[in-house]
Amino acid sequence: MSASAAKVSKKELNSNHDGADETSEKEQQEAIEHIDEVQNEIDRLNEQASEEILKVEQKYNKLRQPFFQKRSELIAKIPNFWVTTFVNHPQVSALLGEEDEEALHYLSRVEVTEFEDIKSGYRIDFYFDENPYFENKVLSKEFHLNESGDPSSKSTEIKWKSGKDLTKRSSQTQNKAGRKRQHEEPESFFTWFTDHADAGADELGEVIKDDIWPNPLQYYLVPDMDDEEGEGEEDEEDEEGLEDIDEEGDEDGEEEDDDDDAEDAEDDDGDDD
């Protein structure tokens, strides 16, 4: 092959390669456009599914209300149901100081109400009997999502009785304790009613709404770990006692056997004589 022929062949190969690249890029672009179209259809179906799911949630939310009401009536027959439930819940109990627990002994009812469209927010109501801490019969906290999706919250102003403001007492206790020891009591549970800094990430509100409210009985019935440990220690002591009795029994048995052997030996000596 001549040098000129070789050059022509090389040009043709390069030309064919460039054409293949152009075809490949065109196919890729078309594929991307088709993927985008398919993805739009998927998104449309997801939006439709969300609307259908919301309708189902709204329907069953209404159907659940009579059962929630009946449950509240039954819970009212059990003293200290709600304070026990909160104390037994690992996340809520971490927020409770001793005086918070005392105040929550007057808590008679808790209600969680999701707004009719569900997605715009919910309200938690705490009903209290007459108590030495505050005048309010009901303390509420509401969580809202506005049209733009921005979260916000608002709550009842607590009307503390003189010298009984647990939120101030908690702060003072922490300041004094900080000078003396590293361990500090948690902030008062009731500071939650004044905390609106991050309504979109209110862990306590979410825990009460999504974890406790659907089935509070499971937390009320959580066994007391101290009682369990005490029972375990008693069982161990009982087992040790039984082992000691068995060992003593074995020792007594061995002594009796030795005595019998000695008596038999004496009898044999007598017979020989």
mmCIF file of N, CA and C in Angstrom, residues 4-113:
data_model
loop_
_atom_site.group_PDB
_atom_site.id
_atom_site.type_symbol
_atom_site.label_atom_id
_atom_site.label_comp_id
_atom_site.label_asym_id
_atom_site.label_seq_id
_atom_site.Cartn_x
_atom_site.Cartn_y
_atom_site.Cartn_z
ATOM 1 N N SER A 4 0.232 7.460 0.338
ATOM 2 C CA SER A 4 -0.959 8.287 0.177
ATOM 3 C C SER A 4 -2.215 7.483 0.458
ATOM 4 N N ALA A 5 -2.236 6.226 0.042
ATOM 5 C CA ALA A 5 -3.389 5.362 0.273
ATOM 6 C C ALA A 5 -3.561 5.135 1.777
ATOM 7 N N ALA A 6 -2.430 4.972 2.496
ATOM 8 C CA ALA A 6 -2.488 4.753 3.939
ATOM 9 C C ALA A 6 -3.066 5.973 4.636
ATOM 10 N N LYS A 7 -2.686 7.177 4.167
ATOM 11 C CA LYS A 7 -3.227 8.402 4.755
ATOM 12 C C LYS A 7 -4.729 8.501 4.554
ATOM 13 N N VAL A 8 -5.192 8.159 3.355
ATOM 14 C CA VAL A 8 -6.631 8.215 3.046
ATOM 15 C C VAL A 8 -7.389 7.252 3.949
ATOM 16 N N SER A 9 -6.863 6.042 4.100
ATOM 17 C CA SER A 9 -7.537 5.036 4.932
ATOM 18 C C SER A 9 -7.628 5.518 6.377
ATOM 19 N N LYS A 10 -6.563 6.143 6.881
ATOM 20 C CA LYS A 10 -6.559 6.628 8.250
ATOM 21 C C LYS A 10 -7.593 7.742 8.433
ATOM 22 N N LYS A 11 -7.714 8.609 7.418
ATOM 23 C CA LYS A 11 -8.701 9.682 7.482
ATOM 24 C C LYS A 11 -10.102 9.117 7.537
ATOM 25 N N GLU A 12 -10.355 8.095 6.712
ATOM 26 C CA GLU A 12 -11.683 7.481 6.689
ATOM 27 C C GLU A 12 -12.022 6.866 8.050
ATOM 28 N N LEU A 13 -11.017 6.205 8.679
ATOM 29 C CA LEU A 13 -11.253 5.583 9.978
ATOM 30 C C LEU A 13 -11.607 6.642 11.029
ATOM 31 N N ASN A 14 -10.822 7.747 11.017
ATOM 32 C CA ASN A 14 -11.096 8.818 11.973
ATOM 33 C C ASN A 14 -12.473 9.417 11.758
ATOM 34 N N SER A 15 -12.832 9.578 10.484
ATOM 35 C CA SER A 15 -14.142 10.130 10.144
ATOM 36 C C SER A 15 -15.258 9.224 10.638
ATOM 37 N N ASN A 16 -15.096 7.915 10.420
ATOM 38 C CA ASN A 16 -16.107 6.952 10.880
ATOM 39 C C ASN A 16 -16.224 6.966 12.404
ATOM 40 N N HIS A 17 -15.079 7.090 13.101
ATOM 41 C CA HIS A 17 -15.079 7.112 14.569
ATOM 42 C C HIS A 17 -15.814 8.342 15.095
ATOM 43 N N ASP A 18 -15.534 9.513 14.478
ATOM 44 C CA ASP A 18 -16.225 10.746 14.874
ATOM 45 C C ASP A 18 -17.724 10.611 14.665
ATOM 46 N N GLY A 19 -18.107 9.974 13.561
ATOM 47 C CA GLY A 19 -19.528 9.783 13.292
ATOM 48 C C GLY A 19 -20.181 8.893 14.330
ATOM 49 N N ALA A 20 -19.452 7.857 14.742
ATOM 50 C CA ALA A 20 -19.988 6.952 15.775
ATOM 51 C C ALA A 20 -20.167 7.699 17.093
ATOM 52 N N ASP A 21 -19.212 8.598 17.422
ATOM 53 C CA ASP A 21 -19.313 9.377 18.665
ATOM 54 C C ASP A 21 -20.539 10.281 18.627
ATOM 55 N N GLU A 22 -20.750 10.924 17.447
ATOM 56 C CA GLU A 22 -21.908 11.813 17.306
ATOM 57 C C GLU A 22 -23.210 11.033 17.467
ATOM 58 N N THR A 23 -23.249 9.828 16.859
ATOM 59 C CA THR A 23 -24.448 8.993 16.974
ATOM 60 C C THR A 23 -24.673 8.569 18.428
ATOM 61 N N SER A 24 -23.585 8.188 19.098
ATOM 62 C CA SER A 24 -23.674 7.754 20.489
ATOM 63 C C SER A 24 -24.168 8.884 21.388
ATOM 64 N N GLU A 25 -23.632 10.093 21.203
ATOM 65 C CA GLU A 25 -24.061 11.243 22.001
ATOM 66 C C GLU A 25 -25.525 11.571 21.753
ATOM 67 N N LYS A 26 -25.947 11.451 20.503
ATOM 68 C CA LYS A 26 -27.342 11.728 20.161
ATOM 69 C C LYS A 26 -28.267 10.729 20.846
ATOM 70 N N GLU A 27 -27.866 9.440 20.806
ATOM 71 C CA GLU A 27 -28.681 8.404 21.441
ATOM 72 C C GLU A 27 -28.756 8.625 22.952
ATOM 73 N N GLN A 28 -27.610 9.018 23.548
ATOM 74 C CA GLN A 28 -27.591 9.264 24.982
ATOM 75 C C GLN A 28 -28.518 10.424 25.355
ATOM 76 N N GLN A 29 -28.467 11.477 24.520
ATOM 77 C CA GLN A 29 -29.315 12.633 24.789
ATOM 78 C C GLN A 29 -30.786 12.272 24.696
ATOM 79 N N GLU A 30 -31.115 11.464 23.687
ATOM 80 C CA GLU A 30 -32.503 11.023 23.527
ATOM 81 C C GLU A 30 -32.926 10.162 24.717
ATOM 82 N N ALA A 31 -32.002 9.295 25.167
ATOM 83 C CA ALA A 31 -32.300 8.423 26.310
ATOM 84 C C ALA A 31 -32.550 9.263 27.567
ATOM 85 N N ILE A 32 -31.731 10.310 27.763
ATOM 86 C CA ILE A 32 -31.908 11.186 28.925
ATOM 87 C C ILE A 32 -33.266 11.870 28.878
ATOM 88 N N GLU A 33 -33.650 12.332 27.697
ATOM 89 C CA GLU A 33 -34.953 12.990 27.558
ATOM 90 C C GLU A 33 -36.095 12.028 27.860
ATOM 91 N N HIS A 34 -35.964 10.784 27.407
ATOM 92 C CA HIS A 34 -36.998 9.778 27.675
ATOM 93 C C HIS A 34 -37.053 9.436 29.172
ATOM 94 N N ILE A 35 -35.857 9.348 29.798
ATOM 95 C CA ILE A 35 -35.811 9.077 31.247
ATOM 96 C C ILE A 35 -36.534 10.185 32.004
ATOM 97 N N ASP A 36 -36.287 11.434 31.566
ATOM 98 C CA ASP A 36 -36.926 12.574 32.221
ATOM 99 C C ASP A 36 -38.447 12.494 32.090
ATOM 100 N N GLU A 37 -38.920 12.097 30.918
ATOM 101 C CA GLU A 37 -40.363 11.954 30.707
ATOM 102 C C GLU A 37 -40.949 10.878 31.620
ATOM 103 N N VAL A 38 -40.239 9.724 31.700
ATOM 104 C CA VAL A 38 -40.698 8.636 32.557
ATOM 105 C C VAL A 38 -40.683 9.067 34.023
ATOM 106 N N GLN A 39 -39.626 9.792 34.402
ATOM 107 C CA GLN A 39 -39.533 10.248 35.792
ATOM 108 C C GLN A 39 -40.673 11.191 36.133
ATOM 109 N N ASN A 40 -41.060 12.038 35.193
ATOM 110 C CA ASN A 40 -42.199 12.927 35.409
ATOM 111 C C ASN A 40 -43.470 12.135 35.665
ATOM 112 N N GLU A 41 -43.638 11.032 34.955
ATOM 113 C CA GLU A 41 -44.804 10.176 35.163
ATOM 114 C C GLU A 41 -44.764 9.532 36.552
ATOM 115 N N ILE A 42 -43.559 9.109 36.966
ATOM 116 C CA ILE A 42 -43.403 8.520 38.312
ATOM 117 C C ILE A 42 -43.747 9.552 39.382
ATOM 118 N N ASP A 43 -43.254 10.776 39.208
ATOM 119 C CA ASP A 43 -43.541 11.845 40.164
ATOM 120 C C ASP A 43 -45.033 12.142 40.227
ATOM 121 N N ARG A 44 -45.665 12.131 39.060
ATOM 122 C CA ARG A 44 -47.109 12.387 39.022
ATOM 123 C C ARG A 44 -47.868 11.310 39.802
ATOM 124 N N LEU A 45 -47.454 10.046 39.622
ATOM 125 C CA LEU A 45 -48.095 8.955 40.350
ATOM 126 C C LEU A 45 -47.829 9.048 41.855
ATOM 127 N N ASN A 46 -46.615 9.489 42.211
ATOM 128 C CA ASN A 46 -46.302 9.654 43.634
ATOM 129 C C ASN A 46 -47.177 10.726 44.271
ATOM 130 N N GLU A 47 -47.388 11.822 43.557
ATOM 131 C CA GLU A 47 -48.261 12.878 44.064
ATOM 132 C C GLU A 47 -49.690 12.373 44.204
ATOM 133 N N GLN A 48 -50.122 11.606 43.205
ATOM 134 C CA GLN A 48 -51.469 11.035 43.253
ATOM 135 C C GLN A 48 -51.603 10.064 44.434
ATOM 136 N N ALA A 49 -50.553 9.262 44.654
ATOM 137 C CA ALA A 49 -50.567 8.313 45.768
ATOM 138 C C ALA A 49 -50.633 9.060 47.104
ATOM 139 N N SER A 50 -49.882 10.153 47.210
ATOM 140 C CA SER A 50 -49.889 10.939 48.446
ATOM 141 C C SER A 50 -51.277 11.480 48.741
ATOM 142 N N GLU A 51 -51.954 11.945 47.705
ATOM 143 C CA GLU A 51 -53.313 12.454 47.880
ATOM 144 C C GLU A 51 -54.259 11.343 48.331
ATOM 145 N N GLU A 52 -54.115 10.154 47.715
ATOM 146 C CA GLU A 52 -54.978 9.024 48.081
ATOM 147 C C GLU A 52 -54.683 8.561 49.509
ATOM 148 N N ILE A 53 -53.380 8.498 49.860
ATOM 149 C CA ILE A 53 -52.993 8.083 51.210
ATOM 150 C C ILE A 53 -53.540 9.060 52.240
ATOM 151 N N LEU A 54 -53.484 10.367 51.929
ATOM 152 C CA LEU A 54 -53.998 11.385 52.839
ATOM 153 C C LEU A 54 -55.493 11.202 53.069
ATOM 154 N N LYS A 55 -56.230 10.889 52.007
ATOM 155 C CA LYS A 55 -57.675 10.654 52.143
ATOM 156 C C LYS A 55 -57.950 9.455 53.035
ATOM 157 N N VAL A 56 -57.151 8.398 52.867
ATOM 158 C CA VAL A 56 -57.315 7.195 53.701
ATOM 159 C C VAL A 56 -56.993 7.523 55.158
ATOM 160 N N GLU A 57 -55.917 8.288 55.389
ATOM 161 C CA GLU A 57 -55.543 8.662 56.750
ATOM 162 C C GLU A 57 -56.640 9.500 57.398
ATOM 163 N N GLN A 58 -57.202 10.435 56.635
ATOM 164 C CA GLN A 58 -58.280 11.270 57.159
ATOM 165 C C GLN A 58 -59.496 10.419 57.515
ATOM 166 N N LYS A 59 -59.812 9.461 56.661
ATOM 167 C CA LYS A 59 -60.959 8.583 56.899
ATOM 168 C C LYS A 59 -60.778 7.786 58.185
ATOM 169 N N TYR A 60 -59.618 7.153 58.331
ATOM 170 C CA TYR A 60 -59.410 6.301 59.497
ATOM 171 C C TYR A 60 -59.121 7.104 60.758
ATOM 172 N N ASN A 61 -58.648 8.320 60.588
ATOM 173 C CA ASN A 61 -58.471 9.185 61.745
ATOM 174 C C ASN A 61 -59.824 9.486 62.386
ATOM 175 N N LYS A 62 -60.827 9.708 61.571
ATOM 176 C CA LYS A 62 -62.188 9.933 62.078
ATOM 177 C C LYS A 62 -62.751 8.665 62.707
ATOM 178 N N LEU A 63 -62.483 7.519 62.083
ATOM 179 C CA LEU A 63 -62.999 6.252 62.611
ATOM 180 C C LEU A 63 -62.371 5.896 63.955
ATOM 181 N N ARG A 64 -61.130 6.348 64.182
ATOM 182 C CA ARG A 64 -60.448 6.030 65.441
ATOM 183 C C ARG A 64 -60.938 6.861 66.622
ATOM 184 N N GLN A 65 -61.534 8.028 66.362
ATOM 185 C CA GLN A 65 -61.890 8.958 67.438
ATOM 186 C C GLN A 65 -62.767 8.350 68.533
ATOM 187 N N PRO A 66 -63.837 7.611 68.198
ATOM 188 C CA PRO A 66 -64.658 7.018 69.273
ATOM 189 C C PRO A 66 -63.867 6.052 70.156
ATOM 190 N N PHE A 67 -62.909 5.352 69.559
ATOM 191 C CA PHE A 67 -62.099 4.412 70.330
ATOM 192 C C PHE A 67 -61.114 5.148 71.234
ATOM 193 N N PHE A 68 -60.557 6.260 70.730
ATOM 194 C CA PHE A 68 -59.692 7.082 71.572
ATOM 195 C C PHE A 68 -60.483 7.618 72.771
ATOM 196 N N GLN A 69 -61.716 8.042 72.508
ATOM 197 C CA GLN A 69 -62.562 8.569 73.580
ATOM 198 C C GLN A 69 -62.857 7.496 74.620
ATOM 199 N N LYS A 70 -63.205 6.303 74.149
ATOM 200 C CA LYS A 70 -63.489 5.195 75.058
ATOM 201 C C LYS A 70 -62.241 4.844 75.872
ATOM 202 N N ARG A 71 -61.091 4.844 75.214
ATOM 203 C CA ARG A 71 -59.841 4.543 75.914
ATOM 204 C C ARG A 71 -59.563 5.579 76.999
ATOM 205 N N SER A 72 -59.805 6.847 76.710
ATOM 206 C CA SER A 72 -59.575 7.904 77.698
ATOM 207 C C SER A 72 -60.470 7.719 78.914
ATOM 208 N N GLU A 73 -61.716 7.308 78.672
ATOM 209 C CA GLU A 73 -62.646 7.073 79.783
ATOM 210 C C GLU A 73 -62.154 5.927 80.671
ATOM 211 N N LEU A 74 -61.600 4.896 80.072
ATOM 212 C CA LEU A 74 -61.092 3.757 80.843
ATOM 213 C C LEU A 74 -59.809 4.119 81.583
ATOM 214 N N ILE A 75 -58.950 4.895 80.916
ATOM 215 C CA ILE A 75 -57.693 5.316 81.548
ATOM 216 C C ILE A 75 -57.980 6.153 82.799
ATOM 217 N N ALA A 76 -59.063 6.936 82.749
ATOM 218 C CA ALA A 76 -59.405 7.802 83.884
ATOM 219 C C ALA A 76 -59.676 7.007 85.157
ATOM 220 N N LYS A 77 -59.940 5.727 85.016
ATOM 221 C CA LYS A 77 -60.201 4.877 86.187
ATOM 222 C C LYS A 77 -58.914 4.382 86.842
ATOM 223 N N ILE A 78 -57.768 4.625 86.199
ATOM 224 C CA ILE A 78 -56.490 4.126 86.706
ATOM 225 C C ILE A 78 -55.684 5.294 87.266
ATOM 226 N N PRO A 79 -55.453 5.332 88.576
ATOM 227 C CA PRO A 79 -54.682 6.450 89.167
ATOM 228 C C PRO A 79 -53.257 6.498 88.603
ATOM 229 N N ASN A 80 -52.783 7.710 88.377
ATOM 230 C CA ASN A 80 -51.388 7.954 87.956
ATOM 231 C C ASN A 80 -51.012 7.235 86.660
ATOM 232 N N PHE A 81 -51.986 7.018 85.797
ATOM 233 C CA PHE A 81 -51.699 6.305 84.544
ATOM 234 C C PHE A 81 -50.687 7.065 83.698
ATOM 235 N N TRP A 82 -50.917 8.372 83.503
ATOM 236 C CA TRP A 82 -50.080 9.118 82.555
ATOM 237 C C TRP A 82 -48.693 9.413 83.107
ATOM 238 N N VAL A 83 -48.578 9.716 84.390
ATOM 239 C CA VAL A 83 -47.240 9.962 84.927
ATOM 240 C C VAL A 83 -46.426 8.674 84.893
ATOM 241 N N THR A 84 -47.068 7.544 85.153
ATOM 242 C CA THR A 84 -46.362 6.256 85.076
ATOM 243 C C THR A 84 -45.912 5.977 83.651
ATOM 244 N N THR A 85 -46.786 6.270 82.701
ATOM 245 C CA THR A 85 -46.453 6.066 81.282
ATOM 246 C C THR A 85 -45.256 6.912 80.871
ATOM 247 N N PHE A 86 -45.252 8.184 81.276
ATOM 248 C CA PHE A 86 -44.147 9.070 80.918
ATOM 249 C C PHE A 86 -42.845 8.643 81.600
ATOM 250 N N VAL A 87 -42.924 8.278 82.862
ATOM 251 C CA VAL A 87 -41.726 7.864 83.594
ATOM 252 C C VAL A 87 -41.144 6.581 82.987
ATOM 253 N N ASN A 88 -42.002 5.712 82.479
ATOM 254 C CA ASN A 88 -41.542 4.449 81.899
ATOM 255 C C ASN A 88 -41.017 4.597 80.474
ATOM 256 N N HIS A 89 -41.280 5.745 79.843
ATOM 257 C CA HIS A 89 -40.807 5.950 78.478
ATOM 258 C C HIS A 89 -39.370 6.469 78.519
ATOM 259 N N PRO A 90 -38.422 5.806 77.859
ATOM 260 C CA PRO A 90 -37.008 6.173 78.003
ATOM 261 C C PRO A 90 -36.682 7.604 77.592
ATOM 262 N N GLN A 91 -37.305 8.100 76.516
ATOM 263 C CA GLN A 91 -36.984 9.453 76.058
ATOM 264 C C GLN A 91 -37.649 10.518 76.922
ATOM 265 N N VAL A 92 -38.886 10.281 77.320
ATOM 266 C CA VAL A 92 -39.592 11.277 78.134
ATOM 267 C C VAL A 92 -39.034 11.309 79.551
ATOM 268 N N SER A 93 -38.740 10.148 80.105
ATOM 269 C CA SER A 93 -38.239 10.103 81.481
ATOM 270 C C SER A 93 -36.929 10.873 81.629
ATOM 271 N N ALA A 94 -36.149 10.930 80.542
ATOM 272 C CA ALA A 94 -34.879 11.666 80.580
ATOM 273 C C ALA A 94 -35.100 13.172 80.749
ATOM 274 N N LEU A 95 -36.312 13.641 80.493
ATOM 275 C CA LEU A 95 -36.631 15.062 80.597
ATOM 276 C C LEU A 95 -37.295 15.422 81.917
ATOM 277 N N LEU A 96 -37.532 14.430 82.766
ATOM 278 C CA LEU A 96 -38.297 14.653 83.985
ATOM 279 C C LEU A 96 -37.398 14.775 85.212
ATOM 280 N N GLY A 97 -37.560 15.869 85.926
ATOM 281 C CA GLY A 97 -36.941 15.997 87.237
ATOM 282 C C GLY A 97 -37.906 15.476 88.297
ATOM 283 N N GLU A 98 -37.454 15.430 89.541
ATOM 284 C CA GLU A 98 -38.298 14.910 90.618
ATOM 285 C C GLU A 98 -39.569 15.737 90.790
ATOM 286 N N GLU A 99 -39.426 17.062 90.733
ATOM 287 C CA GLU A 99 -40.602 17.915 90.918
ATOM 288 C C GLU A 99 -41.543 17.845 89.720
ATOM 289 N N ASP A 100 -40.987 17.603 88.527
ATOM 290 C CA ASP A 100 -41.848 17.395 87.358
ATOM 291 C C ASP A 100 -42.748 16.188 87.589
ATOM 292 N N GLU A 101 -42.156 15.119 88.093
ATOM 293 C CA GLU A 101 -42.941 13.910 88.364
ATOM 294 C C GLU A 101 -44.044 14.190 89.378
ATOM 295 N N GLU A 102 -43.706 14.986 90.415
ATOM 296 C CA GLU A 102 -44.715 15.327 91.413
ATOM 297 C C GLU A 102 -45.876 16.073 90.769
ATOM 298 N N ALA A 103 -45.548 17.030 89.901
ATOM 299 C CA ALA A 103 -46.592 17.814 89.231
ATOM 300 C C ALA A 103 -47.415 16.938 88.287
ATOM 301 N N LEU A 104 -46.765 16.006 87.610
ATOM 302 C CA LEU A 104 -47.464 15.148 86.647
ATOM 303 C C LEU A 104 -48.367 14.117 87.320
ATOM 304 N N HIS A 105 -48.271 13.969 88.631
ATOM 305 C CA HIS A 105 -49.206 13.102 89.351
ATOM 306 C C HIS A 105 -50.628 13.675 89.289
ATOM 307 N N TYR A 106 -50.733 14.967 88.964
ATOM 308 C CA TYR A 106 -52.053 15.594 88.844
ATOM 309 C C TYR A 106 -52.572 15.559 87.412
ATOM 310 N N LEU A 107 -51.803 14.963 86.507
ATOM 311 C CA LEU A 107 -52.214 14.861 85.097
ATOM 312 C C LEU A 107 -53.252 13.753 84.962
ATOM 313 N N SER A 108 -54.455 14.122 84.555
ATOM 314 C CA SER A 108 -55.557 13.147 84.501
ATOM 315 C C SER A 108 -55.868 12.659 83.092
ATOM 316 N N ARG A 109 -55.524 13.465 82.094
ATOM 317 C CA ARG A 109 -55.857 13.045 80.731
ATOM 318 C C ARG A 109 -54.919 13.701 79.727
ATOM 319 N N VAL A 110 -54.601 12.972 78.671
ATOM 320 C CA VAL A 110 -53.817 13.503 77.553
ATOM 321 C C VAL A 110 -54.599 13.234 76.274
ATOM 322 N N GLU A 111 -54.661 14.222 75.400
ATOM 323 C CA GLU A 111 -55.352 14.055 74.117
ATOM 324 C C GLU A 111 -54.458 14.589 72.996
ATOM 325 N N VAL A 112 -54.351 13.830 71.915
ATOM 326 C CA VAL A 112 -53.634 14.290 70.716
ATOM 327 C C VAL A 112 -54.652 14.428 69.596
ATOM 328 N N THR A 113 -54.720 15.606 69.015
ATOM 329 C CA THR A 113 -55.679 15.872 67.946
ATOM 330 C C THR A 113 -54.941 16.313 66.697
#
